[in-house]
Amino acid sequence: MKQLHPQFGFNTLAVHAGTAPDPATGARSFPIYQTTSYVFDDADHAASLFNLQAPGFIYSRLTNPTVAALEEKLATLEGGRGGTVTSSGQAAETLALFPLMAPGMEVIVANKLYGGTINLMGKSYQKFGWNAIFVDSENPEAFRQAVTKKTRAIFIESLANPGGVVVDIESIAKVANEAGVPLVVDNTMATPFLCQPMEWGADLVVHSTTKFLSGQGNAVGGVVIDSGKFTWLENSKFPSLSTPSPEYNGLTFAETFGDLAFTMYSHAISLRDLGCSQSPMNAWITLNGIETLPLRVERHCSNGLTVAKFLEKHPSVEWVSHAGLESSPYYKLGKKYMPDGTGSVFTFGVKGGYESGLKMLESVELFSHVANIGDTRSLILHPASTTHRQLTEEQRIAAGSGPEVIRLSIGIECAEDIIADLDQALRSLG
Ligand SMILES: *Cc1c(COP(=O)(O)O)cnc(C)c1O
């Protein structure tokens, strides 16, 4: 793991980054600043805030102290320069692309992705005139071949949904670099504890903080983190950042804010106009969750691998896709990008196809049948009948969610209890 801080390691930063004691009261748990707005000192102070000439708080759609603490913690843990927290992971994806895209422009997208992302990019973005070009996530050369003059970004997941697929971040980062566009990596399933995509050349990292970061299935949220390294002024592809903004007295974000340009734009324009900001309460829940991220993810990973090994030997199981299994085609990439573990979300194929898949869901007792991952509790899902239901059969198979596929998100309970529950459910299939 990259040394993120000259003095402190990851576990220390997970607890402390962004959350110093409250200067006003000394409160040690970071306060929930449950306010919409902030009193200006005087008219000049207000003017300088609105002109982006002074840092400070105006209105919680743009910035809020509790949300800002979460932004700092997440940017630190990813090794980035700045962060923008959003109302959900889906919102984070749109916020990552908003400064980059324009009608008629293209984003090259990996085909193995969270089902919601495939819908968002493949369908809804067409309404903005943004074109998503889907390519084989396992073939960096396919990304290169898809580059055109209209390409404005490349989007991948580090550990791809619905599970078990490790993507070759470094090779795809090279393609993005040569094309002169940012690589955006959705790092939700790996978390910065297992993988820091910026270390391998990613320019922007997005998360659904709903999952392992908040960690207990109780707060929807997202974040975009910018490495601060992309040179927006190098070509003319990104006028939002490289040309004057009339609404801010003609300031040019990339000139005025340097390596904070993307993050400043995201607050001053993207959040201001799209309004997908996070509530202080959810930011506070997520701040607390992240303090225990390293402990939880270690247990998630060890339980996940134990369960995957059990399933691999089970007579009612056709295959298991977990990058920690030596049989996995992603084992080597996993060792490179996620040496401490490849997460606890993975898929397996149950014998008997669609019908067995549904029966399995009805037979488990400890597992919860929900459309979520990254909870302390073990979760189970049949993507073909739920999250990937709106896709065509062809898209479902391409996305690794065919009729026999079951997705597990292994929790932090006792591994033997998780295994016993799966075993009785598999036996009930006959
Ligand atoms: C859940 C998820 C999202 C969407 O996040 P929400 O917080 O549900 O909006 C995006 N990407 C991945 C990989 C996810 O798992």
Short mmCIF file of N, CA, C and O in Angstrom, two decimals, residues 176-292:
data_model
loop_
_atom_site.label_atom_id
_atom_site.label_comp_id
_atom_site.label_asym_id
_atom_site.label_seq_id
_atom_site.Cartn_x
_atom_site.Cartn_y
_atom_site.Cartn_z
N ALA A 176 -5.81 5.83 -21.31
CA ALA A 176 -6.42 7.14 -21.02
C ALA A 176 -5.37 8.24 -21.15
O ALA A 176 -5.63 9.29 -21.75
N ASN A 177 -4.20 7.98 -20.62
CA ASN A 177 -3.13 8.95 -20.64
C ASN A 177 -2.75 9.31 -22.08
O ASN A 177 -2.62 10.48 -22.44
N GLU A 178 -2.61 8.28 -22.91
CA GLU A 178 -2.26 8.52 -24.32
C GLU A 178 -3.36 9.27 -25.06
O GLU A 178 -3.09 10.05 -25.96
N ALA A 179 -4.61 9.01 -24.65
CA ALA A 179 -5.74 9.68 -25.30
C ALA A 179 -5.94 11.09 -24.78
O ALA A 179 -6.76 11.85 -25.30
N GLY A 180 -5.24 11.45 -23.70
CA GLY A 180 -5.37 12.79 -23.12
C GLY A 180 -6.69 13.01 -22.40
O GLY A 180 -7.21 14.12 -22.36
N VAL A 181 -7.24 11.93 -21.81
CA VAL A 181 -8.50 12.05 -21.05
C VAL A 181 -8.32 11.37 -19.69
O VAL A 181 -7.47 10.49 -19.54
N PRO A 182 -9.12 11.76 -18.69
CA PRO A 182 -8.99 11.16 -17.37
C PRO A 182 -9.54 9.73 -17.31
O PRO A 182 -10.51 9.40 -18.00
N LEU A 183 -8.90 8.92 -16.48
CA LEU A 183 -9.44 7.60 -16.14
C LEU A 183 -10.22 7.74 -14.83
O LEU A 183 -9.67 8.19 -13.82
N VAL A 184 -11.50 7.36 -14.88
CA VAL A 184 -12.36 7.39 -13.69
C VAL A 184 -12.53 5.96 -13.21
O VAL A 184 -12.92 5.09 -14.00
N VAL A 185 -12.22 5.69 -11.94
CA VAL A 185 -12.34 4.33 -11.42
C VAL A 185 -13.35 4.29 -10.29
O VAL A 185 -13.23 5.03 -9.30
N ASP A 186 -14.36 3.45 -10.43
CA ASP A 186 -15.30 3.18 -9.34
C ASP A 186 -14.65 2.14 -8.44
O ASP A 186 -14.46 0.99 -8.83
N ASN A 187 -14.29 2.58 -7.23
CA ASN A 187 -13.52 1.74 -6.30
C ASN A 187 -14.39 1.24 -5.14
O ASN A 187 -13.88 0.90 -4.08
N THR A 188 -15.69 1.21 -5.36
CA THR A 188 -16.65 0.86 -4.30
C THR A 188 -16.38 -0.51 -3.69
O THR A 188 -16.36 -0.67 -2.48
N MET A 189 -16.18 -1.52 -4.54
CA MET A 189 -16.09 -2.89 -4.02
C MET A 189 -14.75 -3.19 -3.38
O MET A 189 -14.67 -4.05 -2.51
N ALA A 190 -13.71 -2.49 -3.79
CA ALA A 190 -12.39 -2.75 -3.22
C ALA A 190 -12.18 -1.91 -1.96
O ALA A 190 -11.58 -2.37 -0.98
N THR A 191 -12.66 -0.67 -1.96
CA THR A 191 -12.40 0.34 -0.93
C THR A 191 -10.90 0.72 -0.97
O THR A 191 -10.06 -0.10 -1.40
N PRO A 192 -10.57 1.92 -0.48
CA PRO A 192 -9.15 2.31 -0.49
C PRO A 192 -8.28 1.44 0.41
O PRO A 192 -7.05 1.47 0.29
N PHE A 193 -8.89 0.67 1.29
CA PHE A 193 -8.08 -0.22 2.13
C PHE A 193 -7.43 -1.33 1.30
O PHE A 193 -6.31 -1.74 1.57
N LEU A 194 -8.13 -1.80 0.28
CA LEU A 194 -7.59 -2.89 -0.54
C LEU A 194 -6.89 -2.39 -1.80
O LEU A 194 -5.98 -3.05 -2.30
N CYS A 195 -7.32 -1.26 -2.33
CA CYS A 195 -6.77 -0.79 -3.61
C CYS A 195 -6.88 0.73 -3.69
O CYS A 195 -7.93 1.29 -3.37
N GLN A 196 -5.79 1.37 -4.09
CA GLN A 196 -5.84 2.82 -4.32
C GLN A 196 -5.55 3.08 -5.79
O GLN A 196 -4.40 3.12 -6.22
N PRO A 197 -6.61 3.22 -6.60
CA PRO A 197 -6.43 3.30 -8.06
C PRO A 197 -5.49 4.42 -8.51
O PRO A 197 -4.86 4.29 -9.56
N MET A 198 -5.39 5.50 -7.73
CA MET A 198 -4.51 6.60 -8.16
C MET A 198 -3.05 6.19 -8.20
O MET A 198 -2.26 6.73 -8.95
N GLU A 199 -2.72 5.20 -7.38
CA GLU A 199 -1.36 4.66 -7.38
C GLU A 199 -1.04 4.04 -8.74
O GLU A 199 0.11 3.95 -9.15
N TRP A 200 -2.08 3.62 -9.47
CA TRP A 200 -1.90 2.95 -10.77
C TRP A 200 -2.27 3.85 -11.93
O TRP A 200 -2.40 3.39 -13.05
N GLY A 201 -2.47 5.15 -11.66
CA GLY A 201 -2.70 6.08 -12.76
C GLY A 201 -4.10 6.61 -12.92
O GLY A 201 -4.36 7.36 -13.86
N ALA A 202 -5.03 6.25 -12.02
CA ALA A 202 -6.38 6.81 -12.12
C ALA A 202 -6.33 8.30 -11.81
O ALA A 202 -5.55 8.74 -10.98
N ASP A 203 -7.19 9.08 -12.49
CA ASP A 203 -7.26 10.52 -12.25
C ASP A 203 -8.39 10.87 -11.30
O ASP A 203 -8.27 11.78 -10.49
N LEU A 204 -9.49 10.15 -11.42
CA LEU A 204 -10.64 10.38 -10.56
C LEU A 204 -11.09 9.03 -10.00
O LEU A 204 -11.08 8.03 -10.72
N VAL A 205 -11.48 9.03 -8.72
CA VAL A 205 -12.02 7.81 -8.11
C VAL A 205 -13.42 8.14 -7.60
O VAL A 205 -13.62 9.19 -7.00
N VAL A 206 -14.37 7.27 -7.89
CA VAL A 206 -15.71 7.45 -7.32
C VAL A 206 -16.05 6.26 -6.43
O VAL A 206 -15.48 5.17 -6.59
N HIS A 207 -16.93 6.52 -5.49
CA HIS A 207 -17.42 5.47 -4.59
C HIS A 207 -18.91 5.62 -4.40
O HIS A 207 -19.42 6.74 -4.34
N SER A 208 -19.56 4.50 -4.21
CA SER A 208 -20.82 4.49 -3.49
C SER A 208 -20.41 4.28 -2.04
O SER A 208 -20.00 3.18 -1.66
N THR A 209 -20.50 5.34 -1.20
CA THR A 209 -20.12 5.19 0.21
C THR A 209 -21.18 4.39 0.97
O THR A 209 -20.98 4.02 2.12
N THR A 210 -22.30 4.15 0.29
CA THR A 210 -23.40 3.33 0.81
C THR A 210 -22.91 1.95 1.25
O THR A 210 -23.52 1.31 2.12
N LYS A 211 -21.86 1.46 0.63
CA LYS A 211 -21.44 0.06 0.80
C LYS A 211 -20.43 -0.07 1.94
O LYS A 211 -20.75 0.27 3.05
N PHE A 212 -19.21 -0.53 1.67
CA PHE A 212 -18.26 -0.83 2.76
C PHE A 212 -17.85 0.41 3.56
O PHE A 212 -17.47 0.29 4.71
N LEU A 213 -17.87 1.59 2.95
CA LEU A 213 -17.35 2.77 3.67
C LEU A 213 -18.25 3.11 4.85
O LEU A 213 -17.77 3.20 5.98
N SER A 214 -19.56 3.29 4.62
CA SER A 214 -20.43 3.49 5.79
C SER A 214 -20.56 2.15 6.51
O SER A 214 -20.53 2.11 7.73
N GLY A 215 -20.70 1.09 5.76
CA GLY A 215 -20.42 -0.25 6.27
C GLY A 215 -21.52 -1.02 6.97
O GLY A 215 -21.38 -2.21 7.21
N GLN A 216 -22.63 -0.34 7.32
CA GLN A 216 -23.65 -1.08 8.05
C GLN A 216 -25.02 -0.96 7.40
O GLN A 216 -26.05 -1.17 8.06
N GLY A 217 -25.02 -0.61 6.11
CA GLY A 217 -26.29 -0.58 5.39
C GLY A 217 -27.27 0.44 5.94
O GLY A 217 -28.47 0.18 5.98
N ASN A 218 -26.76 1.62 6.35
CA ASN A 218 -27.69 2.60 6.93
C ASN A 218 -27.56 4.02 6.39
O ASN A 218 -28.21 4.93 6.90
N ALA A 219 -26.77 4.26 5.35
CA ALA A 219 -26.67 5.62 4.80
C ALA A 219 -26.27 5.57 3.33
O ALA A 219 -25.19 5.08 2.99
N VAL A 220 -27.13 6.09 2.47
CA VAL A 220 -26.81 6.15 1.04
C VAL A 220 -25.93 7.37 0.80
O VAL A 220 -26.19 8.45 1.34
N GLY A 221 -24.87 7.20 -0.01
CA GLY A 221 -23.99 8.34 -0.30
C GLY A 221 -22.96 8.00 -1.34
O GLY A 221 -22.80 6.83 -1.73
N GLY A 222 -22.27 9.03 -1.81
CA GLY A 222 -21.21 8.82 -2.80
C GLY A 222 -20.13 9.87 -2.68
O GLY A 222 -20.25 10.81 -1.88
N VAL A 223 -19.07 9.69 -3.45
CA VAL A 223 -17.98 10.67 -3.44
C VAL A 223 -17.22 10.60 -4.77
O VAL A 223 -17.14 9.54 -5.39
N VAL A 224 -16.70 11.77 -5.19
CA VAL A 224 -15.75 11.84 -6.30
C VAL A 224 -14.45 12.38 -5.71
O VAL A 224 -14.47 13.41 -5.04
N ILE A 225 -13.35 11.70 -5.95
CA ILE A 225 -12.05 12.18 -5.46
C ILE A 225 -11.17 12.45 -6.67
O ILE A 225 -11.10 11.65 -7.61
N ASP A 226 -10.51 13.61 -6.63
CA ASP A 226 -9.64 14.01 -7.74
C ASP A 226 -8.18 13.89 -7.31
O ASP A 226 -7.82 14.31 -6.21
N SER A 227 -7.36 13.32 -8.18
CA SER A 227 -5.93 13.18 -7.86
C SER A 227 -5.22 14.53 -7.88
O SER A 227 -4.16 14.69 -7.29
N GLY A 228 -5.80 15.50 -8.60
CA GLY A 228 -5.15 16.81 -8.74
C GLY A 228 -4.02 16.79 -9.75
O GLY A 228 -3.31 17.78 -9.92
N LYS A 229 -3.84 15.66 -10.45
CA LYS A 229 -2.68 15.54 -11.34
C LYS A 229 -3.00 15.75 -12.82
O LYS A 229 -2.10 15.92 -13.62
N PHE A 230 -4.27 15.70 -13.18
CA PHE A 230 -4.60 15.84 -14.61
C PHE A 230 -4.37 17.29 -15.05
O PHE A 230 -4.74 18.22 -14.35
N THR A 231 -3.75 17.46 -16.23
CA THR A 231 -3.44 18.82 -16.70
C THR A 231 -4.54 19.30 -17.65
O THR A 231 -4.49 19.04 -18.85
N TRP A 232 -5.52 20.00 -17.06
CA TRP A 232 -6.71 20.41 -17.82
C TRP A 232 -6.38 21.41 -18.91
O TRP A 232 -7.13 21.54 -19.87
N LEU A 233 -5.26 22.12 -18.75
CA LEU A 233 -4.94 23.17 -19.72
C LEU A 233 -4.13 22.62 -20.90
O LEU A 233 -3.82 23.34 -21.84
N GLU A 234 -3.79 21.32 -20.86
CA GLU A 234 -2.91 20.78 -21.89
C GLU A 234 -3.58 20.66 -23.25
O GLU A 234 -2.92 20.77 -24.29
N ASN A 235 -4.89 20.40 -23.28
CA ASN A 235 -5.59 20.36 -24.57
C ASN A 235 -6.92 21.11 -24.43
O ASN A 235 -7.24 21.62 -23.35
N SER A 236 -7.67 21.16 -25.51
CA SER A 236 -8.89 21.99 -25.48
C SER A 236 -10.14 21.15 -25.22
O SER A 236 -11.26 21.57 -25.49
N LYS A 237 -9.93 19.94 -24.69
CA LYS A 237 -11.07 19.03 -24.53
C LYS A 237 -11.99 19.38 -23.37
O LYS A 237 -13.11 18.91 -23.30
N PHE A 238 -11.48 20.16 -22.41
CA PHE A 238 -12.23 20.36 -21.17
C PHE A 238 -12.48 21.84 -20.89
O PHE A 238 -11.99 22.40 -19.91
N PRO A 239 -13.28 22.48 -21.76
CA PRO A 239 -13.49 23.93 -21.64
C PRO A 239 -14.10 24.34 -20.29
O PRO A 239 -13.89 25.46 -19.85
N SER A 240 -14.86 23.44 -19.63
CA SER A 240 -15.45 23.81 -18.34
C SER A 240 -14.36 24.23 -17.37
O SER A 240 -14.56 25.12 -16.54
N LEU A 241 -13.21 23.58 -17.46
CA LEU A 241 -12.13 23.84 -16.51
C LEU A 241 -11.07 24.77 -17.08
O LEU A 241 -10.34 25.41 -16.33
N SER A 242 -10.96 24.83 -18.42
CA SER A 242 -9.82 25.53 -19.02
C SER A 242 -10.17 26.84 -19.70
O SER A 242 -9.31 27.48 -20.29
N THR A 243 -11.46 27.24 -19.65
CA THR A 243 -11.84 28.54 -20.23
C THR A 243 -12.58 29.37 -19.18
O THR A 243 -13.09 28.81 -18.20
N PRO A 244 -12.66 30.69 -19.36
CA PRO A 244 -13.25 31.56 -18.32
C PRO A 244 -14.73 31.25 -18.04
O PRO A 244 -15.49 30.94 -18.96
N SER A 245 -15.11 31.34 -16.75
CA SER A 245 -16.50 31.17 -16.34
C SER A 245 -17.13 32.53 -16.14
O SER A 245 -16.79 33.23 -15.18
N PRO A 246 -18.07 32.91 -17.00
CA PRO A 246 -18.68 34.24 -16.90
C PRO A 246 -19.34 34.46 -15.53
O PRO A 246 -19.30 35.55 -14.98
N GLU A 247 -19.94 33.39 -14.96
CA GLU A 247 -20.68 33.56 -13.72
C GLU A 247 -19.77 33.85 -12.53
O GLU A 247 -20.23 34.28 -11.48
N TYR A 248 -18.48 33.55 -12.66
CA TYR A 248 -17.53 33.85 -11.58
C TYR A 248 -16.51 34.88 -12.07
O TYR A 248 -15.30 34.69 -11.97
N ASN A 249 -17.00 35.97 -12.63
CA ASN A 249 -16.14 37.09 -13.06
C ASN A 249 -15.07 36.65 -14.05
O ASN A 249 -13.98 37.23 -14.08
N GLY A 250 -15.37 35.62 -14.84
CA GLY A 250 -14.42 35.19 -15.86
C GLY A 250 -13.20 34.44 -15.34
O GLY A 250 -12.20 34.31 -16.03
N LEU A 251 -13.29 33.91 -14.11
CA LEU A 251 -12.13 33.13 -13.64
C LEU A 251 -12.10 31.78 -14.36
O LEU A 251 -13.13 31.23 -14.75
N THR A 252 -10.89 31.28 -14.58
CA THR A 252 -10.70 29.97 -15.21
C THR A 252 -10.29 28.99 -14.11
O THR A 252 -9.27 29.19 -13.45
N PHE A 253 -11.12 27.97 -13.90
CA PHE A 253 -10.90 27.09 -12.73
C PHE A 253 -9.49 26.51 -12.71
O PHE A 253 -8.83 26.49 -11.68
N ALA A 254 -9.02 26.03 -13.87
CA ALA A 254 -7.70 25.37 -13.89
C ALA A 254 -6.57 26.35 -13.59
O ALA A 254 -5.55 25.96 -13.02
N GLU A 255 -6.75 27.62 -13.95
CA GLU A 255 -5.70 28.61 -13.66
C GLU A 255 -5.77 29.08 -12.22
O GLU A 255 -4.76 29.13 -11.52
N THR A 256 -6.98 29.40 -11.76
CA THR A 256 -7.12 29.98 -10.42
C THR A 256 -6.88 28.95 -9.33
O THR A 256 -6.27 29.25 -8.30
N PHE A 257 -7.37 27.73 -9.53
CA PHE A 257 -7.33 26.75 -8.43
C PHE A 257 -6.32 25.63 -8.64
O PHE A 257 -6.16 24.77 -7.77
N GLY A 258 -5.64 25.59 -9.77
CA GLY A 258 -4.57 24.61 -9.98
C GLY A 258 -5.06 23.19 -9.74
O GLY A 258 -6.05 22.74 -10.33
N ASP A 259 -4.39 22.48 -8.81
CA ASP A 259 -4.72 21.06 -8.60
C ASP A 259 -6.04 20.87 -7.84
O ASP A 259 -6.47 19.74 -7.63
N LEU A 260 -6.68 21.99 -7.44
CA LEU A 260 -8.02 21.86 -6.83
C LEU A 260 -9.13 22.25 -7.81
O LEU A 260 -10.30 22.37 -7.41
N ALA A 261 -8.78 22.44 -9.07
CA ALA A 261 -9.75 22.95 -10.04
C ALA A 261 -10.99 22.06 -10.14
O ALA A 261 -12.13 22.54 -10.08
N PHE A 262 -10.77 20.76 -10.27
CA PHE A 262 -11.91 19.85 -10.45
C PHE A 262 -12.82 19.89 -9.22
O PHE A 262 -14.05 19.92 -9.34
N THR A 263 -12.21 19.88 -8.03
CA THR A 263 -12.98 19.85 -6.79
C THR A 263 -13.73 21.17 -6.59
O THR A 263 -14.90 21.17 -6.17
N MET A 264 -13.09 22.29 -6.90
CA MET A 264 -13.76 23.59 -6.78
C MET A 264 -14.94 23.67 -7.76
O MET A 264 -16.03 24.12 -7.39
N TYR A 265 -14.71 23.23 -8.99
CA TYR A 265 -15.79 23.23 -9.99
C TYR A 265 -16.96 22.37 -9.50
O TYR A 265 -18.13 22.73 -9.63
N SER A 266 -16.63 21.23 -8.91
CA SER A 266 -17.67 20.29 -8.48
C SER A 266 -18.57 20.89 -7.40
O SER A 266 -19.76 20.60 -7.35
N HIS A 267 -17.99 21.73 -6.54
CA HIS A 267 -18.82 22.38 -5.52
C HIS A 267 -19.51 23.62 -6.07
O HIS A 267 -20.71 23.82 -5.90
N ALA A 268 -18.72 24.47 -6.76
CA ALA A 268 -19.23 25.79 -7.16
C ALA A 268 -20.20 25.71 -8.34
O ALA A 268 -21.04 26.59 -8.51
N ILE A 269 -20.09 24.66 -9.14
CA ILE A 269 -21.00 24.55 -10.29
C ILE A 269 -21.80 23.25 -10.26
O ILE A 269 -23.02 23.28 -10.27
N SER A 270 -21.13 22.09 -10.16
CA SER A 270 -21.88 20.83 -10.28
C SER A 270 -22.88 20.67 -9.14
O SER A 270 -24.06 20.41 -9.38
N LEU A 271 -22.45 20.82 -7.88
CA LEU A 271 -23.39 20.67 -6.76
C LEU A 271 -24.37 21.84 -6.72
O LEU A 271 -25.55 21.65 -6.42
N ARG A 272 -23.88 23.05 -7.05
CA ARG A 272 -24.77 24.21 -7.06
C ARG A 272 -25.95 23.98 -8.01
O ARG A 272 -27.09 24.26 -7.67
N ASP A 273 -25.66 23.41 -9.20
CA ASP A 273 -26.70 23.31 -10.22
C ASP A 273 -27.45 21.98 -10.19
O ASP A 273 -28.64 21.93 -10.44
N LEU A 274 -26.74 20.88 -9.92
CA LEU A 274 -27.42 19.58 -9.94
C LEU A 274 -28.02 19.26 -8.58
O LEU A 274 -28.99 18.50 -8.49
N GLY A 275 -27.45 19.82 -7.52
CA GLY A 275 -28.09 19.74 -6.20
C GLY A 275 -28.05 18.38 -5.52
O GLY A 275 -28.80 18.14 -4.58
N CYS A 276 -27.16 17.50 -5.96
CA CYS A 276 -27.14 16.14 -5.39
C CYS A 276 -26.18 16.10 -4.19
O CYS A 276 -25.24 15.31 -4.18
N SER A 277 -26.43 16.96 -3.21
CA SER A 277 -25.53 17.01 -2.05
C SER A 277 -25.99 16.02 -0.98
O SER A 277 -27.13 15.59 -0.97
N GLN A 278 -25.04 15.71 -0.08
CA GLN A 278 -25.35 14.73 0.97
C GLN A 278 -25.80 15.45 2.24
O GLN A 278 -25.31 16.54 2.54
N SER A 279 -26.67 14.81 3.00
CA SER A 279 -27.11 15.40 4.26
C SER A 279 -26.00 15.26 5.29
O SER A 279 -25.23 14.30 5.26
N PRO A 280 -25.90 16.23 6.23
CA PRO A 280 -24.89 16.14 7.28
C PRO A 280 -25.02 14.86 8.10
O PRO A 280 -24.02 14.26 8.49
N MET A 281 -26.24 14.42 8.32
CA MET A 281 -26.47 13.20 9.10
C MET A 281 -25.83 11.98 8.42
O MET A 281 -25.14 11.19 9.06
N ASN A 282 -26.06 11.85 7.12
CA ASN A 282 -25.47 10.72 6.40
C ASN A 282 -23.94 10.81 6.37
O ASN A 282 -23.25 9.80 6.46
N ALA A 283 -23.43 12.04 6.25
CA ALA A 283 -21.97 12.22 6.25
C ALA A 283 -21.40 11.77 7.59
O ALA A 283 -20.35 11.13 7.66
N TRP A 284 -22.10 12.07 8.67
CA TRP A 284 -21.63 11.72 10.01
C TRP A 284 -21.65 10.19 10.20
O TRP A 284 -20.71 9.60 10.72
N ILE A 285 -22.71 9.55 9.74
CA ILE A 285 -22.78 8.08 9.84
C ILE A 285 -21.60 7.47 9.07
O ILE A 285 -20.95 6.53 9.54
N THR A 286 -21.31 8.03 7.91
CA THR A 286 -20.24 7.49 7.08
C THR A 286 -18.87 7.77 7.68
O THR A 286 -17.98 6.90 7.64
N LEU A 287 -18.69 8.95 8.28
CA LEU A 287 -17.43 9.24 8.98
C LEU A 287 -17.17 8.19 10.06
O LEU A 287 -16.06 7.68 10.20
N ASN A 288 -18.20 7.87 10.82
CA ASN A 288 -18.05 6.86 11.87
C ASN A 288 -17.74 5.49 11.29
O ASN A 288 -16.92 4.75 11.82
N GLY A 289 -18.43 5.17 10.21
CA GLY A 289 -18.21 3.87 9.58
C GLY A 289 -16.76 3.69 9.15
O GLY A 289 -16.14 2.65 9.39
N ILE A 290 -16.20 4.72 8.55
CA ILE A 290 -14.85 4.61 7.98
C ILE A 290 -13.80 4.36 9.07
O ILE A 290 -12.77 3.73 8.82
N GLU A 291 -14.07 4.81 10.30
CA GLU A 291 -13.09 4.58 11.37
C GLU A 291 -12.79 3.09 11.54
O GLU A 291 -11.68 2.70 11.88
N THR A 292 -13.78 2.24 11.29
CA THR A 292 -13.56 0.79 11.46
C THR A 292 -13.39 0.06 10.13
O THR A 292 -13.38 -1.18 10.09
#
